[in-house]
Tab-separated table of C-alpha atoms in Angstrom:
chain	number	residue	atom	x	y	z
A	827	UNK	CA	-24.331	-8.009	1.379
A	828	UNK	CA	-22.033	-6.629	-1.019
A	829	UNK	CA	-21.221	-7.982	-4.548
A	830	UNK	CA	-17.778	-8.541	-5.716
A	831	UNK	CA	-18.024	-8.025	-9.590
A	832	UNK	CA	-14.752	-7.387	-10.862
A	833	UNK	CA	-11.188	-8.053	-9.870
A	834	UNK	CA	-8.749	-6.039	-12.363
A	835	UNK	CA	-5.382	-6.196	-12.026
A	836	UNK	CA	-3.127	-3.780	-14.675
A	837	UNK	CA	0.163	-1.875	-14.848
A	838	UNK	CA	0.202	1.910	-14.287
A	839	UNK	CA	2.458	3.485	-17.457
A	840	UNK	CA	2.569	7.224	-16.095
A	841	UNK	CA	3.165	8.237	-19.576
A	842	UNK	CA	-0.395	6.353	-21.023
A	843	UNK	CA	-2.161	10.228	-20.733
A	844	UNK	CA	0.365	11.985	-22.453
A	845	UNK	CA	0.441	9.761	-24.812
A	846	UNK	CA	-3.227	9.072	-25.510
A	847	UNK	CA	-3.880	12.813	-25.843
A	848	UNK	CA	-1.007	14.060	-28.458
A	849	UNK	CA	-1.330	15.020	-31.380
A	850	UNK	CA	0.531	15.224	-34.878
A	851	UNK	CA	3.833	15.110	-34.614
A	852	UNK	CA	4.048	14.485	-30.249
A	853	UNK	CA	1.803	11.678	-31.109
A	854	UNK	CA	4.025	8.467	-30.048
A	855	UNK	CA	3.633	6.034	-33.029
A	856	UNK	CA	3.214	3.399	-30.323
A	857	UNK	CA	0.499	5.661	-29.335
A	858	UNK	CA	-2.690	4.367	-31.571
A	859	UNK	CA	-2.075	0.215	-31.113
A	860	UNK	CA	-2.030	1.831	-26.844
A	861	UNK	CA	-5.051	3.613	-27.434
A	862	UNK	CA	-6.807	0.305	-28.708
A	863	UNK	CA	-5.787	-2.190	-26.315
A	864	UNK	CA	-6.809	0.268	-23.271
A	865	UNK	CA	-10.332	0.675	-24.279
A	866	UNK	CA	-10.807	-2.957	-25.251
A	867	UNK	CA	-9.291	-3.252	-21.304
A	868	UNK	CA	-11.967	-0.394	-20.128
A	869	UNK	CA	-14.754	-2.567	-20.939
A	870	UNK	CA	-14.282	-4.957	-18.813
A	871	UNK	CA	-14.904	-3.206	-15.784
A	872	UNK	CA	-17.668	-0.870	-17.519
A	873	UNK	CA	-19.587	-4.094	-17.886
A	874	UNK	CA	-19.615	-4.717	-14.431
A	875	UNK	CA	-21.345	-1.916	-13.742
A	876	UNK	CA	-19.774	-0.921	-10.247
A	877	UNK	CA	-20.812	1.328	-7.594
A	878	UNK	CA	-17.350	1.745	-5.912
A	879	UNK	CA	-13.853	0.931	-6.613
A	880	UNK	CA	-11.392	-0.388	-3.589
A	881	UNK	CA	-7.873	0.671	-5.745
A	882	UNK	CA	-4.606	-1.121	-4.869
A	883	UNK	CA	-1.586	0.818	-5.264
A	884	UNK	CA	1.548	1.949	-3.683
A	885	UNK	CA	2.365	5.735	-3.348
A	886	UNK	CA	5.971	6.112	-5.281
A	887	UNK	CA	7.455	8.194	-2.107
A	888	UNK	CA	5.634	10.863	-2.534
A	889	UNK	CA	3.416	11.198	0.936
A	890	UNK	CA	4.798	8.168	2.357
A	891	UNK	CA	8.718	8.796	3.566
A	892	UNK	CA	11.015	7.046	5.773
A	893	UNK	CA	9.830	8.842	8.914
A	894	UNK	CA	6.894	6.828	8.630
A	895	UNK	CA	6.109	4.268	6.308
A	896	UNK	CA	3.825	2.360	6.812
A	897	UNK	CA	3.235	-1.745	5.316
A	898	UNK	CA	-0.624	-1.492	4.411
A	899	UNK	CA	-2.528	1.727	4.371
A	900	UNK	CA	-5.997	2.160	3.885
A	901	UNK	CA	-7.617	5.748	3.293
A	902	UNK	CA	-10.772	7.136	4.756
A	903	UNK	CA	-11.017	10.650	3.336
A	904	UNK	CA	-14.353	12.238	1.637
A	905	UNK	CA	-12.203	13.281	-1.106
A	906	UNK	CA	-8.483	12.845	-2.099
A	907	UNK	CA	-6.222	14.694	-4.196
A	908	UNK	CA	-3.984	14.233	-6.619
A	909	UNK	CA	-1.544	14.327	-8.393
A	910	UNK	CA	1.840	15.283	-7.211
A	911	UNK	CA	3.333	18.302	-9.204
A	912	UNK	CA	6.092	16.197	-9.975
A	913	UNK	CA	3.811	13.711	-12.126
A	914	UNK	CA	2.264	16.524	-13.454
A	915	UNK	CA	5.289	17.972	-14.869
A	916	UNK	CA	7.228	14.836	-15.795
A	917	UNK	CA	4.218	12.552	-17.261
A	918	UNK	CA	1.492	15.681	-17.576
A	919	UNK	CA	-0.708	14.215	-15.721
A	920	UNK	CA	-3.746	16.224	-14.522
A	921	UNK	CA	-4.672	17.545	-11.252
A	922	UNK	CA	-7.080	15.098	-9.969
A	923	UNK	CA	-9.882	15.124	-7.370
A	924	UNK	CA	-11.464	11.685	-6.211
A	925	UNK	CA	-14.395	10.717	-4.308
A	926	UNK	CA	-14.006	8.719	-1.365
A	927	UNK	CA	-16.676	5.873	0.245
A	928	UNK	CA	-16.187	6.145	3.706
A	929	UNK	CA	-18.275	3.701	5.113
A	930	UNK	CA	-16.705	0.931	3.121
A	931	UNK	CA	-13.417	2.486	4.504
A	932	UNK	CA	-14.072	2.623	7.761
A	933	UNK	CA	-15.498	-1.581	7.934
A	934	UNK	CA	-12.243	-2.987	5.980
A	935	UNK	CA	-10.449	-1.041	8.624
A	936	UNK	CA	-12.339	-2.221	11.303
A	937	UNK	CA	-12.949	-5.852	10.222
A	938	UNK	CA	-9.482	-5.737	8.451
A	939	UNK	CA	-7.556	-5.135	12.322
A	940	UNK	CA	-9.779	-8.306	13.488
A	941	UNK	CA	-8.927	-10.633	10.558
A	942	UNK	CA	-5.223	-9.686	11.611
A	943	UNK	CA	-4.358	-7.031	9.511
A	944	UNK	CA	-2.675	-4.401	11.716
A	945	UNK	CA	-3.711	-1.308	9.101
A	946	UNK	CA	-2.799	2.186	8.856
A	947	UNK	CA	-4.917	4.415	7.607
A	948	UNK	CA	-5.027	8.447	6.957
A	949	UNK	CA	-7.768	10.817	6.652
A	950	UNK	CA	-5.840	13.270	4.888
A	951	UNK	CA	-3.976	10.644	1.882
A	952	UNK	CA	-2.999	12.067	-1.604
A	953	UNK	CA	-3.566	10.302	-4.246
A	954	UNK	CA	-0.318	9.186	-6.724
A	955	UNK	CA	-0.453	7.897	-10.250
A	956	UNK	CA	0.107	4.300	-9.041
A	957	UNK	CA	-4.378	5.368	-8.324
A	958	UNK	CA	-4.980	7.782	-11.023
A	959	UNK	CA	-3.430	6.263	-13.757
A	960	UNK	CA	-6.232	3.197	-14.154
A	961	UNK	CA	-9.108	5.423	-12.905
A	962	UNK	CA	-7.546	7.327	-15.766
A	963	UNK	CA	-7.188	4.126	-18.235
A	964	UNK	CA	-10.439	2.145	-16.407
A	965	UNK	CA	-12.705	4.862	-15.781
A	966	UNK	CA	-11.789	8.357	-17.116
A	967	UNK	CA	-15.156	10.142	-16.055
A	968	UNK	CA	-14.205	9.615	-12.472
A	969	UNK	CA	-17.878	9.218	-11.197
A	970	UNK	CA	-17.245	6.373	-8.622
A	971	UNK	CA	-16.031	6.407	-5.312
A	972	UNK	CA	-13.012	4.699	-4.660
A	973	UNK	CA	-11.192	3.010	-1.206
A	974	UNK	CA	-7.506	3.402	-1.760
A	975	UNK	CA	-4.893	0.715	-0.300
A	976	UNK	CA	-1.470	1.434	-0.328
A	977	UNK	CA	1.103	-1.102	0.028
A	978	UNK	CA	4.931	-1.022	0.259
A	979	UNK	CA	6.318	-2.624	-2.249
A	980	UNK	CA	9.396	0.332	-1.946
A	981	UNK	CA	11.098	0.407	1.680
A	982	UNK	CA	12.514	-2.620	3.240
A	983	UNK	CA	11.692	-4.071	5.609
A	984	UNK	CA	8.819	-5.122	2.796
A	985	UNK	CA	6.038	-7.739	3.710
A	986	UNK	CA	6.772	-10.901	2.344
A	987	UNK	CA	4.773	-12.183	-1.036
A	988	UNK	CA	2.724	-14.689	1.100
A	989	UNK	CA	1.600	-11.931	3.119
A	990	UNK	CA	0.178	-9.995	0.022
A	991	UNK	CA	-2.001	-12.843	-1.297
A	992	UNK	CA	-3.148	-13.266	2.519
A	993	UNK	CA	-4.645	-9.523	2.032
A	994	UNK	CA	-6.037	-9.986	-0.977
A	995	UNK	CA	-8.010	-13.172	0.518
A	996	UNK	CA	-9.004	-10.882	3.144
A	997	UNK	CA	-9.855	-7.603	0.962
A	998	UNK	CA	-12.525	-10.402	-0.298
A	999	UNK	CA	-14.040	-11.964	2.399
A	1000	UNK	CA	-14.367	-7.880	3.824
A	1001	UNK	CA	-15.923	-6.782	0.989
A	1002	UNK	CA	-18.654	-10.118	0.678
A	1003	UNK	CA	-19.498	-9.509	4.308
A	1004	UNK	CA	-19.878	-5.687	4.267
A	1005	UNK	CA	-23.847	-4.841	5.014
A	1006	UNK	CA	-24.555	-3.167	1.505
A	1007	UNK	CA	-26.188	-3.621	-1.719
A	1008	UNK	CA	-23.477	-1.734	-3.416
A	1009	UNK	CA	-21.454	-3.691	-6.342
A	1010	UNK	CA	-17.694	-3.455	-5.757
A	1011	UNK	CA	-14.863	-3.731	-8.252
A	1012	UNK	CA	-11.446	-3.909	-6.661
A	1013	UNK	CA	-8.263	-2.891	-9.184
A	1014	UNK	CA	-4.788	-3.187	-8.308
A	1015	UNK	CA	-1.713	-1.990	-10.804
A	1016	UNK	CA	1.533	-2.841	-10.558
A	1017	UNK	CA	4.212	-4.480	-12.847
A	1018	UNK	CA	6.006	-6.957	-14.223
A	1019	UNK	CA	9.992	-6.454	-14.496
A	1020	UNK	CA	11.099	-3.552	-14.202
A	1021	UNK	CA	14.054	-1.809	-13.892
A	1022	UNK	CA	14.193	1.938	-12.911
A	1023	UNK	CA	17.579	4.194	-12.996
A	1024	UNK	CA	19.907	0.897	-13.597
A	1025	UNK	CA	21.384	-0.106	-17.045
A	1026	UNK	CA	18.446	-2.135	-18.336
A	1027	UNK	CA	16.042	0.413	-18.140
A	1028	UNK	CA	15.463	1.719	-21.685
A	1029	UNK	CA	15.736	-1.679	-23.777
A	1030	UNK	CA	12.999	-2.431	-26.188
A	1031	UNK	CA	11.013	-4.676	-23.899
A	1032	UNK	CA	11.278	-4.954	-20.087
A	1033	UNK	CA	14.589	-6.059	-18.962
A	1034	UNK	CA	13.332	-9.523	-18.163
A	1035	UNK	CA	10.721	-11.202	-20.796
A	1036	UNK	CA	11.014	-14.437	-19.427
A	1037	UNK	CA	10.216	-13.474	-16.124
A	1038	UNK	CA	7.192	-11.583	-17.244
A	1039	UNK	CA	5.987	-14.821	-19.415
A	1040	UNK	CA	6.158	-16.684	-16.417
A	1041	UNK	CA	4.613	-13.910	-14.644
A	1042	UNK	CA	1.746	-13.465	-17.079
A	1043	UNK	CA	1.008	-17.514	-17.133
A	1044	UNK	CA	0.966	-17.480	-13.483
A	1045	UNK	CA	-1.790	-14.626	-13.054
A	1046	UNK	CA	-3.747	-15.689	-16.322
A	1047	UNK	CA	-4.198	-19.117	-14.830
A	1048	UNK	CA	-4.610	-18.009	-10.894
A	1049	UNK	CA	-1.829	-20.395	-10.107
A	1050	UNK	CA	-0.595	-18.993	-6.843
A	1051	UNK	CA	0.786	-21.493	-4.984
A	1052	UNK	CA	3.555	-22.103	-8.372
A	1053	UNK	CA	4.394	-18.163	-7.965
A	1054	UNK	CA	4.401	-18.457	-4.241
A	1055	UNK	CA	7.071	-21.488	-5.041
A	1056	UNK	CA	8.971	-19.227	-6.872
A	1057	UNK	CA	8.392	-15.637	-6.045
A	1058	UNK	CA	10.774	-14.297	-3.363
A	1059	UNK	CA	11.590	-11.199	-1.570
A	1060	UNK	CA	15.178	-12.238	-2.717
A	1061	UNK	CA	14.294	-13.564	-6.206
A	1062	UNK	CA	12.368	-9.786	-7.343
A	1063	UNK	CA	15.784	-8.157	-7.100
A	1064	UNK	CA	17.139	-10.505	-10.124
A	1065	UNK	CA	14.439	-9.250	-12.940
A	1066	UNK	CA	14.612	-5.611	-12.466
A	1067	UNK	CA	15.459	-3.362	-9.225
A	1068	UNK	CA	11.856	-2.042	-9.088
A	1069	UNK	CA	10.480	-5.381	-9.794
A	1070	UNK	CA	8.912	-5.645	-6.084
A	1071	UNK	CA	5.653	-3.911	-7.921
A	1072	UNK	CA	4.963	-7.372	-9.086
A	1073	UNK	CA	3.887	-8.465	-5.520
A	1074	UNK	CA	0.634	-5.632	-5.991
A	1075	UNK	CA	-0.502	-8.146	-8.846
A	1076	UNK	CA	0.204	-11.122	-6.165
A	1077	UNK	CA	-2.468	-9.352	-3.890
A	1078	UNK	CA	-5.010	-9.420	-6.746
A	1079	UNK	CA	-4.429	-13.657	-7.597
A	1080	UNK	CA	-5.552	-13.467	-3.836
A	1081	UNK	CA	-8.653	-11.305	-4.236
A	1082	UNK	CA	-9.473	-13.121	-7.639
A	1083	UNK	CA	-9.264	-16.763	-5.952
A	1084	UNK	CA	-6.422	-19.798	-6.182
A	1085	UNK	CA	-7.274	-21.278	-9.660
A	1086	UNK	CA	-9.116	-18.508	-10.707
A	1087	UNK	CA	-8.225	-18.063	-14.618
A	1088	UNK	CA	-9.049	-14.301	-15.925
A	1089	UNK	CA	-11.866	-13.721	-18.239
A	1090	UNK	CA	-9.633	-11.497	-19.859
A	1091	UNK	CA	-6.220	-10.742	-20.626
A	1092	UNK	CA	-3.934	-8.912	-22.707
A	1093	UNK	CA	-0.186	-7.610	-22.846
A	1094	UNK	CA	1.848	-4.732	-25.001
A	1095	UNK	CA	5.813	-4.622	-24.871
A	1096	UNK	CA	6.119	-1.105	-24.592
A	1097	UNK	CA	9.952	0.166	-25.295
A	1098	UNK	CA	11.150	-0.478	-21.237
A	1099	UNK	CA	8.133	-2.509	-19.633
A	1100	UNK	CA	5.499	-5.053	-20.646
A	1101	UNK	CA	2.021	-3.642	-19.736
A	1102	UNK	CA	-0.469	-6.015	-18.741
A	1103	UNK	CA	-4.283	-6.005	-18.420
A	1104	UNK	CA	-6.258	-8.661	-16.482
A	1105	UNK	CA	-9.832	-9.239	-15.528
A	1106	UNK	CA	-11.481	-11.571	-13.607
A	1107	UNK	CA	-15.486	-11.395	-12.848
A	1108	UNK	CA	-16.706	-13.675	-9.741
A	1109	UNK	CA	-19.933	-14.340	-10.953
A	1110	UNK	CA	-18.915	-15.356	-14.677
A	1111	UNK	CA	-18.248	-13.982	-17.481
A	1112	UNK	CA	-19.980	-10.880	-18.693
């Protein structure tokens, strides 16, 4: 069977690449101490030494509209691409091309619809930052196949929080029982508070710390059922109007296990948003 080796769970800054790769005066002076804590994160999963990556994300309305959105997506392309031109000319990200693992693809779909997952999937998905940013962060040589999962964290009617740790349970058991020696990572980015186009978006921290100290105490010590007793679809409106992302790292705490505390953690208030980096490894500690 397959080995689970690494459950990562991080934000998805569009601007990281820009940022990482100016120079002299463009160079952000937030830019260096960004730089550091990224490739201390990168580590992590390099010393797991995966052989695929199943990537949790949720595609920012860019292939997934309101004629047809659907709650959990998994792809099952060869290859996807990415990104949109929009990310390329706002963030400058780069045009991307990803490898996908279709077999592994094709059994979480299949066993995924008989653990009661009713899952969507496309053969013809484009990839969004909410995907390229940590292969980007995680992974930049882009050598490893990936599974993407989109979720909808965006366009009510939204699953509710529960029903994103139930997936993550499942995303486990599916990849434990799938017939292959291959080692698996799975990495899912989202975000703490976080407030997009309303009047706390550009403070010098994200517009709700406490919330995201809660947030970050409740991940680093794989306390679900206390962020189940306190995360609602009602209750992610009051840190930030985009704060929904949050239930992404939810999904992960359910991959990773209840009680689970991460092997490895780490934060950086960065102008709007706190980023966050967390790492759990099944077997132990690497």
């Amino acid at each position: 069977m397959a080995e689970l080796v690494a459950v990562i769970a991080s934000t998805h800054h569009p601007f990281y690449y820009r940022a990482s790769t100016a120079t002299g005066a463009d160079r952000p002076d937030f830019a260096d101490e960004w730089v550091r804590k990224v490739e201390a994160f990168r580590e992590t999963l390099t010393r797991a030494r995966p052989d695929v990556l199943v990537m949790v994300g949720s595609d920012h309305f860019h292939q997934l509209w309101l004629d047809n959105m659907p709650q959990f997506l998994v792809g099952k392309a060869p290859f996807y691409d990415a990104n949109f031109y929009n990310e390329e000319r706002e963030f400058g990200l780069p045009r991307m091309l990803l490898k996908g693992q279709e077999y592994l693809s094709a059994y979480v779909l299949r066993e995924g619809l008989d653990a009661g997952f009713d899952l969507a999937f496309s053969n013809e998905l484009r990839i969004d930052h909410s995907i390229t940013c940590p292969i980007i962060t995680l992974r930049p040589e882009n050598d490893l196949p990936i599974v993407p999962i989109y979720t909808n964290i965006f366009a009510p009617p939204l699953p509710q929080p529960k029903r994103f740790v139930q997936l993550g349970r499942t995303i486990r058991q599916l990849i434990e029982s799938w017939p292959s020696d291959q080692r698996v990572a799975v990495i899912g980015t989202g975000h703490l508070s976080l407030e997009l186009g309303g009047p706390r978006q550009f403070g010098p921290h994200g517009p709700d710390p406490e919330f995201d100290r809660k947030a970050v105490d409740w991940i680093a010590n794989g306390d679900i059922e206390k962020c189940l007793g306190e995360v609602t679809l009602e209750s992610l409106h009051l840190p930030g109007n985009a704060t929904h992302g949050f239930m992404d790292f939810m999904l992960m705490m359910g991959v990773a296990g209840e009680g689970q505390r991460v092997d490895y953690v780490d934060t950086y208030d960065l102008f709007h948003t706190m980023e966050a980096y967390f790492t759990w490894y099944p077997g132990g500690p690497r």
